Amino acid sequence: MADRWALAPAEDGGVDVAPLGPDGLPAAAVRREADAAEAVRSRPGVTRWVWRSTAEVHPRLLATGVRVERCYDVEAAETLLLGHEGRYGQPRSAAAALARLRGGPVPPDPPQRPAEPGAQSPLFEPRGAHVPLADLLTVYAEQQRRTEATAHPDRIRLLLAAESAGMLVAAEMNRAGVPWRADVHRAVLHDLLGERYAGGEPRRLAELADEVSAAFGRRVRPDLPADVLKAFAQAGIKVSSTRRWELESLDHPAVKPLIEYKKLYRIMVAHGWSWLQDWVRDGRFRPEFLAGGTVTGRWVTNGGGALQIPKVIRRAVVADPGWRLVVADADQMEPRVLAAISRDPGLMEVAGRETDLYQSVSDRAFSGDRAQAKLAVLGAVYGQTSGDGLKNLAALRRRFPTAVAYVDEAARAGEEGRLVRTWLGRTCPPAARTTDDAVEEAGIPLAEEEPDAARQWIPGYASTDARARGRFTRNFVVQGSAADWTLLLLAALRQALTELAAELVFFQHDEVIVHCPEEEAETVAGVIREAAELAGRLTFGPTPVRFPFTTAVVECYADAK
């Protein structure tokens, strides 16, 4: 039996399946079968399934207890290949790829399905025109040709495989859900916000609103920024926004209760009682993780705010009885990735240790000042090139010239409008982007609670689009390469966990959470470390760079920090 098969839903509700030859085309006649799960279950020797979209097929397979080892997601691959060719943003559906191949009118991609709290994806989500298996394989074969035509086909092949693996992981995490104690969540909300009143704000918010109004000497709505700005203006204080960093610079009695109100109000809106009712079912929080949801490859969620769970709300993330949460954070991921992609000898030597990288850098270049070393490294990545940042960058360049030159060249390429790629070949869009779009896409925080952190790395915030794109591409080569590495980490971890009862339930940027029986916890911690090292070798090849994790085995997520 061939180890690679293709599967496509048929219009009558069945599926078409066929074994594939080395050229990616059918090696035998296409067969019509009634059920996708049975088609996969009856072919246990198949190691990779080629299909249009993992979101279209995989949820139903999981619902019937069927798990595939590997897949090739044609639409995920099309997105990456279009980007690599400088055509990011063109329609990426299989139907669009087929139309381009045949010279016909290219249909637009359908809009993203809105989030449906607590809902599971149906068997075959309608996403544009139906694509028969023969046409799907025509697109697939052409993608193989386009891959081989790239400058580094081995890297692109690995990237396509990693992105497809990420799609499998996301679907499995969506089904597993994050362990969540609704009773603990309600208790946290009561402690923070007080009693709820019909038609009004919770007690604590009402008290803080009264304090704000009393400080201004008139009734002020703290939840309305325009009302707050007007109140400050009437008090003779000019302020441009109600962001925390700006409020904290003011000397006025309304500031303290206003900041507290905004913090609690944000929790109530984003993770309050309504959120709990919408998103938590049967002891699980069920967001919809979307792999490769950003240009850099970082994940997003379609509703639920899973990637922005406040620390205080993490108290509700509690393992099942007899189980534990293994929470693993990658240590200083960005500078380690920079060492690997730049091949800077000095930085690779530092990143080859499992000790504190920033301290090692400080010992070499900053007279033992760790804080200054961290600012310098992050400034090089995020583009702080004025003031103290310029001085720090100069010191960093003397010690690690190849690493700094690498991000400098990425910034220069971005400013000039050239294509910029991650180590594996994920490509930054060629078009200029606005400053806010660029920094948010790069992962630089622009949230209301931390705008100062964003601007610390973005001098001249209102600069030209070319300069903004340069800062974005400087960061893109690091953040995007880190995203590529984490995909291979997840793929390795997913495979290693198959022999255990453990389940991967959460992932964001540089953190994973595995839910497992207590007796498996130490094994899982070891598996994570091994997966990180394997992902480093697969992604970047042979380098001395290490990718250590700080791992905590806890019953409650909040206890891991």
Coordinates of C-alpha atoms in Angstrom, one line a residue:
M1 CA 0.0 0.0 0.0
A2 CA 1.2 3.5 -0.8
D3 CA 2.2 5.6 2.2
R4 CA 0.7 8.8 0.8
W5 CA -3.0 9.1 -0.1
A6 CA -5.3 12.0 -1.1
L7 CA -8.8 12.6 0.2
A8 CA -11.4 15.0 -1.0
P9 CA -15.1 15.4 0.0
A10 CA -17.5 14.6 -2.8
E11 CA -20.7 16.6 -3.5
D12 CA -22.9 13.6 -2.6
G13 CA -21.6 13.5 1.0
G14 CA -19.0 10.8 0.5
V15 CA -15.3 11.1 -0.1
D16 CA -12.9 10.3 -3.0
V17 CA -9.6 8.7 -2.1
A18 CA -6.6 7.7 -4.1
P19 CA -3.0 6.5 -3.5
L20 CA -0.3 8.9 -4.8
G21 CA 2.8 8.3 -6.7
P22 CA 6.1 10.1 -6.5
D23 CA 4.8 12.8 -8.9
G24 CA 1.9 13.6 -6.6
L25 CA -0.7 12.2 -9.1
P26 CA -2.9 9.2 -8.5
A27 CA -1.1 5.9 -8.7
A28 CA -4.4 3.9 -9.0
A29 CA -8.0 4.6 -9.7
V30 CA -9.9 7.1 -7.5
R31 CA -12.3 5.3 -5.2
R32 CA -15.6 6.8 -3.8
E33 CA -16.2 5.9 -0.2
A34 CA -19.1 6.8 2.1
D35 CA -17.3 8.1 5.1
A36 CA -14.0 9.9 5.6
A37 CA -13.4 8.4 9.0
E38 CA -13.7 4.8 7.7
A39 CA -11.6 5.7 4.6
V40 CA -8.8 6.7 6.9
R41 CA -9.3 4.0 9.5
S42 CA -9.1 1.3 6.9
R43 CA -5.7 2.4 5.8
P44 CA -3.5 2.4 8.9
G45 CA -0.3 2.2 6.8
V46 CA -0.8 5.7 5.3
T47 CA 1.6 8.1 6.9
R48 CA 0.5 11.3 5.1
W49 CA -2.9 12.4 3.8
V50 CA -3.2 15.1 1.2
W51 CA -6.4 17.2 1.5
R52 CA -7.7 20.6 0.7
S53 CA -8.1 21.9 4.3
T54 CA -7.5 20.3 7.7
A55 CA -10.3 22.4 9.1
E56 CA -12.6 20.7 6.5
V57 CA -11.8 17.1 7.4
H58 CA -9.9 16.7 10.7
P59 CA -12.6 17.7 13.2
R60 CA -14.9 14.8 12.1
L61 CA -12.1 12.4 12.1
L62 CA -11.3 13.4 15.7
A63 CA -14.9 13.1 16.7
T64 CA -14.9 9.4 15.6
G65 CA -11.6 8.7 17.3
V66 CA -9.5 8.7 14.1
R67 CA -6.1 10.3 14.3
V68 CA -3.8 10.9 11.2
E69 CA -0.1 10.8 11.6
R70 CA 0.7 13.6 9.1
C71 CA -1.1 15.6 6.4
Y72 CA -0.4 18.1 3.6
D73 CA -2.9 21.0 3.8
V74 CA -3.1 22.3 0.2
E75 CA -4.6 25.7 1.2
A76 CA -2.1 26.3 3.9
A77 CA 0.7 25.5 1.4
E78 CA -0.9 27.8 -1.1
T79 CA -0.8 30.7 1.4
L80 CA 2.9 30.1 2.0
L81 CA 3.9 29.7 -1.6
L82 CA 2.0 32.8 -2.7
G83 CA 3.9 34.7 0.0
H84 CA 7.2 33.3 -1.1
E85 CA 6.4 34.4 -4.7
G86 CA 5.6 38.0 -3.5
R87 CA 1.9 37.5 -4.0
Y88 CA 0.8 37.5 -0.4
G89 CA -2.9 38.3 0.0
Q90 CA -4.1 36.8 -3.3
P91 CA -6.9 34.3 -2.9
R92 CA -5.5 31.1 -1.4
S93 CA -8.3 28.6 -1.8
A94 CA -7.8 25.4 -3.8
A95 CA -10.4 26.7 -6.3
A96 CA -8.4 30.0 -6.7
A97 CA -5.1 28.0 -7.2
L98 CA -6.8 25.9 -9.8
A99 CA -8.2 29.0 -11.6
R100 CA -4.7 30.6 -11.7
L101 CA -3.2 27.4 -13.0
R102 CA -5.8 27.2 -15.8
G103 CA -5.8 31.0 -16.6
G104 CA -9.5 31.5 -15.6
P105 CA -11.1 34.1 -13.4
V106 CA -9.9 33.7 -9.8
P107 CA -12.7 33.4 -7.2
P108 CA -12.2 35.4 -4.0
D109 CA -11.7 33.6 -0.7
P110 CA -14.8 33.3 1.4
P111 CA -14.9 35.5 4.5
Q112 CA -13.7 33.9 7.7
R113 CA -16.5 32.2 9.6
P114 CA -17.4 34.2 12.7
A115 CA -16.6 32.7 16.1
E116 CA -19.4 30.5 17.5
P117 CA -18.9 30.1 21.3
G118 CA -19.0 26.5 22.4
A119 CA -19.6 25.2 18.8
Q120 CA -17.6 22.5 17.1
S121 CA -16.8 22.7 13.4
P122 CA -19.1 20.6 11.2
L123 CA -17.7 17.8 9.0
F124 CA -17.1 19.8 5.9
E125 CA -17.2 23.6 6.2
P126 CA -18.3 25.3 3.0
R127 CA -15.3 27.3 1.8
G128 CA -15.9 28.4 -1.7
A129 CA -16.4 26.1 -4.8
H130 CA -16.2 22.4 -4.5
V131 CA -12.9 21.0 -5.9
P132 CA -12.9 17.4 -7.1
L133 CA -10.0 15.2 -6.2
A134 CA -8.5 15.2 -9.7
D135 CA -8.4 19.0 -9.7
L136 CA -7.1 19.1 -6.1
L137 CA -4.2 16.8 -7.1
T138 CA -3.5 19.0 -10.1
V139 CA -3.0 21.9 -7.7
Y140 CA -0.9 19.7 -5.4
A141 CA 1.4 18.6 -8.2
E142 CA 1.9 22.2 -9.3
Q143 CA 2.7 23.1 -5.7
Q144 CA 5.4 20.5 -5.7
R145 CA 6.9 22.0 -8.8
R146 CA 6.8 25.5 -7.3
T147 CA 8.5 24.2 -4.2
E148 CA 11.3 22.7 -6.1
A149 CA 11.8 25.9 -8.1
T150 CA 12.6 27.9 -4.9
A151 CA 16.2 28.8 -3.9
H152 CA 16.0 26.5 -0.9
P153 CA 13.4 23.7 -1.7
D154 CA 14.4 21.6 1.3
R155 CA 13.6 24.5 3.7
I156 CA 10.3 25.2 1.9
R157 CA 9.3 21.6 2.1
L158 CA 10.0 21.6 5.8
L159 CA 8.0 24.8 6.2
L160 CA 5.0 23.4 4.4
A161 CA 5.1 20.2 6.4
A162 CA 5.4 22.2 9.7
E163 CA 2.5 24.4 8.8
S164 CA 0.3 21.4 8.0
A165 CA 1.4 19.8 11.3
G166 CA 0.4 23.0 13.0
M167 CA -3.1 22.7 11.5
L168 CA -3.4 19.2 12.9
V169 CA -2.3 20.4 16.4
A170 CA -4.7 23.3 16.3
A171 CA -7.7 21.0 15.4
E172 CA -6.7 18.6 18.2
M173 CA -6.4 21.4 20.8
N174 CA -9.8 22.8 19.7
R175 CA -11.3 19.4 20.4
A176 CA -9.5 18.9 23.7
G177 CA -10.2 22.3 25.2
V178 CA -8.4 23.9 28.2
P179 CA -9.4 22.5 31.6
W180 CA -11.5 25.2 33.2
R181 CA -13.3 25.4 36.6
A182 CA -16.3 27.6 36.1
D183 CA -16.9 27.7 39.9
V184 CA -13.4 29.0 40.5
H185 CA -13.9 31.6 37.7
R186 CA -17.1 32.9 39.3
A187 CA -15.4 33.1 42.7
V188 CA -12.6 35.1 41.2
L189 CA -15.0 37.5 39.5
H190 CA -16.9 37.9 42.8
D191 CA -13.7 38.7 44.6
L192 CA -12.6 41.2 42.0
L193 CA -15.9 42.8 41.1
G194 CA -18.3 42.2 44.0
E195 CA -22.0 41.5 43.8
R196 CA -23.8 41.8 40.5
Y197 CA -26.9 44.0 40.3
A198 CA -29.6 43.7 37.7
G199 CA -29.3 46.4 35.1
G200 CA -26.2 48.0 36.7
E201 CA -22.5 47.5 37.2
P202 CA -21.0 45.1 39.8
R203 CA -20.5 46.6 43.2
R204 CA -16.8 47.3 43.0
L205 CA -17.0 49.0 39.6
A206 CA -19.9 51.2 40.9
E207 CA -17.8 52.2 43.9
L208 CA -14.8 53.1 41.8
A209 CA -17.0 55.1 39.3
D210 CA -18.2 57.0 42.3
E211 CA -14.6 57.7 43.5
V212 CA -13.7 59.0 40.0
S213 CA -16.8 61.2 39.9
A214 CA -16.1 62.6 43.4
A215 CA -12.5 63.4 42.4
F216 CA -13.7 65.5 39.4
G217 CA -16.6 67.0 41.3
R218 CA -19.1 65.9 38.8
R219 CA -20.6 62.7 37.3
V220 CA -18.1 61.0 35.0
R221 CA -18.5 57.7 33.1
P222 CA -15.1 56.0 33.5
D223 CA -16.0 53.5 30.7
L224 CA -16.3 56.4 28.2
P225 CA -12.8 57.8 27.2
A226 CA -14.3 60.9 25.8
D227 CA -16.1 61.7 29.1
V228 CA -12.8 61.2 31.0
L229 CA -10.8 63.4 28.6
K230 CA -13.4 66.1 28.9
A231 CA -13.3 65.9 32.7
F232 CA -9.5 66.2 32.8
A233 CA -9.7 69.2 30.4
Q234 CA -12.2 70.9 32.6
A235 CA -9.8 70.3 35.5
G236 CA -7.0 72.1 33.5
I237 CA -5.1 69.0 32.6
K238 CA -4.4 68.2 28.9
V239 CA -4.2 64.5 28.2
S240 CA -4.4 62.8 24.8
S241 CA -5.7 59.4 25.8
T242 CA -6.8 57.3 28.7
R243 CA -4.0 54.8 28.4
R244 CA -2.5 53.7 31.6
W245 CA 1.0 55.0 30.9
E246 CA -0.3 58.4 30.2
L247 CA -2.7 58.5 33.2
E248 CA 0.1 57.5 35.6
S249 CA 2.1 60.6 34.7
L250 CA -0.7 62.8 36.0
D251 CA -1.1 64.3 39.4
H252 CA -4.9 64.1 40.1
P253 CA -7.0 62.2 42.7
A254 CA -9.0 60.6 39.9
V255 CA -6.0 58.7 38.5
K256 CA -5.8 55.8 41.0
P257 CA -9.5 54.8 41.0
L258 CA -9.7 55.4 37.2
I259 CA -6.8 53.0 36.5
E260 CA -8.3 50.4 38.8
Y261 CA -11.7 50.8 37.2
K262 CA -10.2 50.3 33.7
K263 CA -8.4 47.2 34.8
L264 CA -11.4 45.6 36.4
Y265 CA -13.8 46.7 33.6
R266 CA -11.5 45.1 31.0
I267 CA -11.6 41.8 32.9
M268 CA -15.4 42.0 33.2
V269 CA -15.8 42.7 29.4
A270 CA -13.2 40.3 28.2
H271 CA -13.5 37.4 30.7
G272 CA -16.5 38.1 32.8
W273 CA -19.7 36.3 33.4
S274 CA -20.9 36.5 29.8
W275 CA -17.6 35.2 28.5
L276 CA -17.8 32.3 31.0
Q277 CA -21.3 31.4 29.8
D278 CA -20.3 31.6 26.1
W279 CA -17.0 29.8 26.1
V280 CA -16.8 27.3 28.8
R281 CA -18.7 24.0 28.4
D282 CA -18.4 20.7 30.3
G283 CA -15.3 21.8 32.2
R284 CA -13.4 23.0 29.2
F285 CA -12.7 26.4 27.7
R286 CA -13.0 25.8 23.9
P287 CA -11.5 28.6 21.8
E288 CA -10.8 28.0 18.1
F289 CA -7.0 28.1 17.6
L290 CA -6.0 29.2 14.1
A291 CA -2.5 28.1 13.1
G292 CA -0.5 30.6 10.9
G293 CA -3.1 33.3 11.6
T294 CA -0.6 36.1 11.1
V295 CA 2.1 37.1 8.5
T296 CA 4.8 36.1 11.0
G297 CA 3.3 32.6 11.5
R298 CA 2.2 33.3 15.0
W299 CA -1.2 31.8 16.0
V300 CA -4.4 33.6 16.7
T301 CA -7.8 32.5 18.0
N302 CA -11.2 33.0 16.4
G303 CA -13.0 34.4 19.5
G304 CA -12.5 33.6 23.1
G305 CA -9.3 35.6 23.7
A306 CA -7.3 32.4 24.6
L307 CA -4.0 34.1 23.9
Q308 CA -4.7 37.0 26.4
I309 CA -5.9 35.3 29.6
P310 CA -5.2 37.7 32.5
K311 CA -3.1 36.3 35.3
V312 CA -5.9 36.6 37.8
I313 CA -8.3 34.6 35.5
R314 CA -5.7 31.8 35.2
R315 CA -6.7 30.7 38.6
A316 CA -9.7 29.0 36.8
V317 CA -7.4 26.9 34.7
V318 CA -7.2 23.8 36.9
A319 CA -6.2 20.2 36.0
D320 CA -8.7 17.4 36.3
P321 CA -8.5 15.4 39.6
G322 CA -5.4 13.2 39.5
W323 CA -4.0 15.1 36.5
R324 CA -1.5 18.0 36.3
L325 CA -0.7 20.9 34.0
V326 CA 2.9 20.9 32.6
V327 CA 3.5 24.5 31.7
A328 CA 6.6 25.1 29.7
D329 CA 8.1 28.5 28.7
A330 CA 10.9 28.8 26.2
D331 CA 13.7 30.7 27.7
Q332 CA 14.9 33.9 25.8
M333 CA 13.6 32.5 22.6
E334 CA 14.2 35.5 20.3
P335 CA 17.9 36.0 21.0
R336 CA 18.5 32.2 20.7
V337 CA 16.7 32.2 17.3
L338 CA 18.8 35.3 16.2
A339 CA 21.9 33.4 17.1
A340 CA 20.8 30.4 15.0
I341 CA 19.7 32.3 11.9
S342 CA 22.6 34.8 11.9
R343 CA 25.3 32.1 12.6
D344 CA 27.1 34.7 14.7
P345 CA 29.9 32.7 16.4
G346 CA 29.9 34.7 19.7
L347 CA 26.1 34.8 20.1
M348 CA 25.9 31.1 19.2
E349 CA 28.4 30.2 21.9
V350 CA 26.4 32.2 24.4
A351 CA 23.1 30.7 23.2
G352 CA 24.6 27.2 23.5
R353 CA 24.4 27.4 27.2
E354 CA 21.3 26.7 29.2
T355 CA 22.1 29.5 31.6
D356 CA 20.7 33.0 31.5
L357 CA 21.5 34.3 28.0
Y358 CA 21.1 38.0 28.9
Q359 CA 23.5 37.6 31.8
S360 CA 26.0 36.0 29.6
V361 CA 25.7 38.8 27.1
S362 CA 26.0 41.4 29.8
D363 CA 29.2 39.7 31.1
R364 CA 30.7 40.1 27.6
A365 CA 29.5 43.5 26.5
F366 CA 27.9 45.4 29.3
S367 CA 30.1 45.0 32.4
G368 CA 27.6 42.6 34.0
D369 CA 24.6 44.9 33.7
R370 CA 21.9 42.3 32.7
A371 CA 19.1 44.9 32.3
Q372 CA 21.2 46.9 29.8
A373 CA 22.1 43.8 27.9
K374 CA 18.5 42.8 27.6
L375 CA 17.5 46.2 26.4
A376 CA 20.3 46.0 23.8
V377 CA 19.4 42.6 22.5
L378 CA 15.7 43.4 22.3
G379 CA 16.5 46.8 20.8
A380 CA 18.4 45.2 18.0
V381 CA 15.5 42.9 17.3
Y382 CA 12.8 45.6 17.6
G383 CA 14.7 48.5 16.1
Q384 CA 15.6 50.9 18.9
T385 CA 18.3 52.9 17.1
S386 CA 18.2 56.3 18.9
G387 CA 19.3 57.6 22.3
D388 CA 20.5 55.0 24.7
G389 CA 19.4 52.4 22.2
L390 CA 22.0 53.6 19.7
K391 CA 24.8 53.3 22.4
N392 CA 23.6 49.8 23.4
L393 CA 23.4 48.7 19.8
A394 CA 27.0 49.9 19.2
A395 CA 28.2 47.8 22.2
L396 CA 26.3 44.8 20.9
R397 CA 27.7 45.3 17.4
R398 CA 31.3 45.2 18.7
R399 CA 30.7 41.8 20.4
F400 CA 28.2 40.2 18.0
P401 CA 28.7 41.9 14.6
T402 CA 27.2 39.2 12.5
A403 CA 24.0 39.0 14.5
V404 CA 23.4 42.8 14.4
A405 CA 24.3 42.9 10.7
Y406 CA 21.7 40.2 10.0
V407 CA 18.8 42.2 11.4
D408 CA 20.2 45.4 10.0
E409 CA 20.1 43.9 6.5
A410 CA 16.5 42.7 7.1
A411 CA 15.5 46.2 8.1
R412 CA 17.3 47.7 5.0
A413 CA 15.6 45.2 2.7
G414 CA 12.2 46.0 4.2
E415 CA 12.8 49.8 3.8
E416 CA 13.7 49.2 0.1
G417 CA 10.5 47.1 -0.4
R418 CA 12.3 43.8 -1.0
L419 CA 11.0 40.4 0.0
V420 CA 12.2 39.3 3.4
R421 CA 12.1 35.7 4.6
T422 CA 12.4 33.7 7.7
W423 CA 15.0 30.9 7.9
L424 CA 12.6 28.4 6.4
G425 CA 11.2 30.8 3.8
R426 CA 8.0 32.3 5.3
T427 CA 7.9 35.7 3.5
C428 CA 7.0 39.2 4.6
P429 CA 4.5 40.9 2.3
P430 CA 6.1 43.3 -0.1
A431 CA 3.6 46.2 0.3
A432 CA 4.3 48.9 2.9
R433 CA 2.3 48.6 6.0
T434 CA 1.2 51.3 8.5
T435 CA 3.2 51.6 11.7
D436 CA 0.5 50.2 13.9
D437 CA -0.2 47.3 11.6
A438 CA 3.5 46.4 11.4
V439 CA 4.3 46.5 15.1
E440 CA 1.1 44.6 16.0
E441 CA 1.9 41.9 13.4
A442 CA 5.4 41.6 14.7
G443 CA 4.1 41.0 18.2
I444 CA 5.3 44.3 19.7
P445 CA 2.8 45.1 22.4
L446 CA 0.3 47.9 21.6
A447 CA -2.2 46.8 24.1
E448 CA -3.6 49.6 26.2
E449 CA -1.9 48.4 29.3
E450 CA 1.6 48.4 27.8
P451 CA 2.0 51.1 25.1
D452 CA 5.2 52.3 26.7
A453 CA 6.8 48.9 26.1
A454 CA 5.8 49.2 22.4
R455 CA 7.2 52.7 22.0
Q456 CA 10.4 51.8 23.8
W457 CA 11.4 49.8 20.7
I458 CA 9.7 52.2 18.2
P459 CA 11.5 55.6 18.3
G460 CA 9.8 58.1 16.0
Y461 CA 6.5 56.2 16.2
A462 CA 4.8 58.3 13.5
S463 CA 7.6 57.7 11.0
T464 CA 7.2 57.0 7.3
D465 CA 5.8 53.7 6.1
A466 CA 9.2 52.6 4.7
R467 CA 10.9 53.0 8.1
A468 CA 8.0 51.2 9.7
R469 CA 8.3 48.3 7.3
G470 CA 12.0 48.2 8.0
R471 CA 11.4 47.9 11.8
F472 CA 8.8 45.2 11.0
T473 CA 11.1 43.2 8.8
R474 CA 14.0 43.5 11.3
N475 CA 11.7 41.8 13.8
F476 CA 10.0 39.5 11.2
V477 CA 13.1 37.5 10.5
V478 CA 13.4 36.7 14.2
Q479 CA 9.8 36.3 15.2
G480 CA 8.9 34.5 12.0
S481 CA 11.8 32.1 12.4
A482 CA 10.8 31.5 16.0
A483 CA 7.3 30.7 14.8
D484 CA 8.7 28.2 12.3
W485 CA 10.7 26.6 15.1
T486 CA 7.7 26.4 17.4
L487 CA 5.7 24.6 14.7
L488 CA 8.3 21.9 14.5
L489 CA 8.4 21.8 18.3
L490 CA 4.6 21.2 18.3
A491 CA 4.9 18.6 15.6
A492 CA 7.6 16.7 17.6
L493 CA 5.7 17.0 20.8
R494 CA 2.5 15.8 19.2
Q495 CA 4.2 12.7 17.9
A496 CA 6.0 12.0 21.3
L497 CA 2.7 12.2 23.2
T498 CA 0.9 9.6 21.2
E499 CA 2.1 6.8 23.5
L500 CA 0.8 8.7 26.6
A501 CA -2.6 9.8 27.9
A502 CA -1.3 13.4 27.9
E503 CA -3.0 16.0 25.7
L504 CA -1.6 19.3 24.4
V505 CA -4.2 21.9 25.4
F506 CA -2.7 25.3 25.0
F507 CA 0.0 27.1 22.9
Q508 CA 0.9 30.7 22.5
H509 CA 4.1 32.0 21.0
D510 CA 6.7 30.6 23.4
E511 CA 4.5 28.7 25.9
V512 CA 2.8 25.3 25.8
I513 CA 0.6 23.5 28.3
V514 CA 0.1 19.8 28.4
H515 CA -2.6 18.2 30.5
C516 CA -1.6 14.8 31.8
P517 CA -2.1 12.2 34.5
E518 CA 0.1 13.1 37.5
E519 CA 2.3 10.1 37.0
E520 CA 3.1 11.2 33.5
A521 CA 4.1 14.8 34.4
E522 CA 7.9 14.3 34.7
T523 CA 7.9 12.2 31.5
V524 CA 6.0 15.0 29.7
A525 CA 8.5 17.6 30.9
G526 CA 11.4 15.6 29.5
V527 CA 9.5 15.1 26.2
I528 CA 9.1 18.9 25.9
R529 CA 12.8 19.4 26.3
E530 CA 13.7 16.7 23.8
A531 CA 11.1 18.1 21.3
A532 CA 12.7 21.6 21.6
E533 CA 16.1 20.3 20.8
L534 CA 14.9 18.2 17.9
A535 CA 13.0 21.2 16.5
G536 CA 16.2 23.3 16.8
R537 CA 18.2 20.8 14.8
L538 CA 15.4 20.3 12.2
T539 CA 14.8 24.0 11.7
F540 CA 18.3 25.5 11.8
G541 CA 20.5 22.6 11.1
P542 CA 23.6 21.8 13.2
T543 CA 24.4 24.7 15.5
P544 CA 25.5 24.9 19.1
V545 CA 22.3 26.9 20.0
R546 CA 20.2 25.4 22.8
F547 CA 16.5 26.0 23.3
P548 CA 15.8 25.3 27.0
F549 CA 12.4 25.6 28.7
T550 CA 11.4 26.6 32.2
T551 CA 8.9 24.0 33.1
A552 CA 6.4 23.9 36.0
V553 CA 4.2 21.0 37.0
V554 CA 1.1 22.5 38.7
E555 CA -2.5 21.9 39.4
C556 CA -3.5 25.5 38.6
Y557 CA -2.1 27.5 35.7
A558 CA -1.7 30.6 37.9
D559 CA 0.8 28.8 40.1
A560 CA 3.2 28.4 37.1
K561 CA 4.1 32.1 37.1

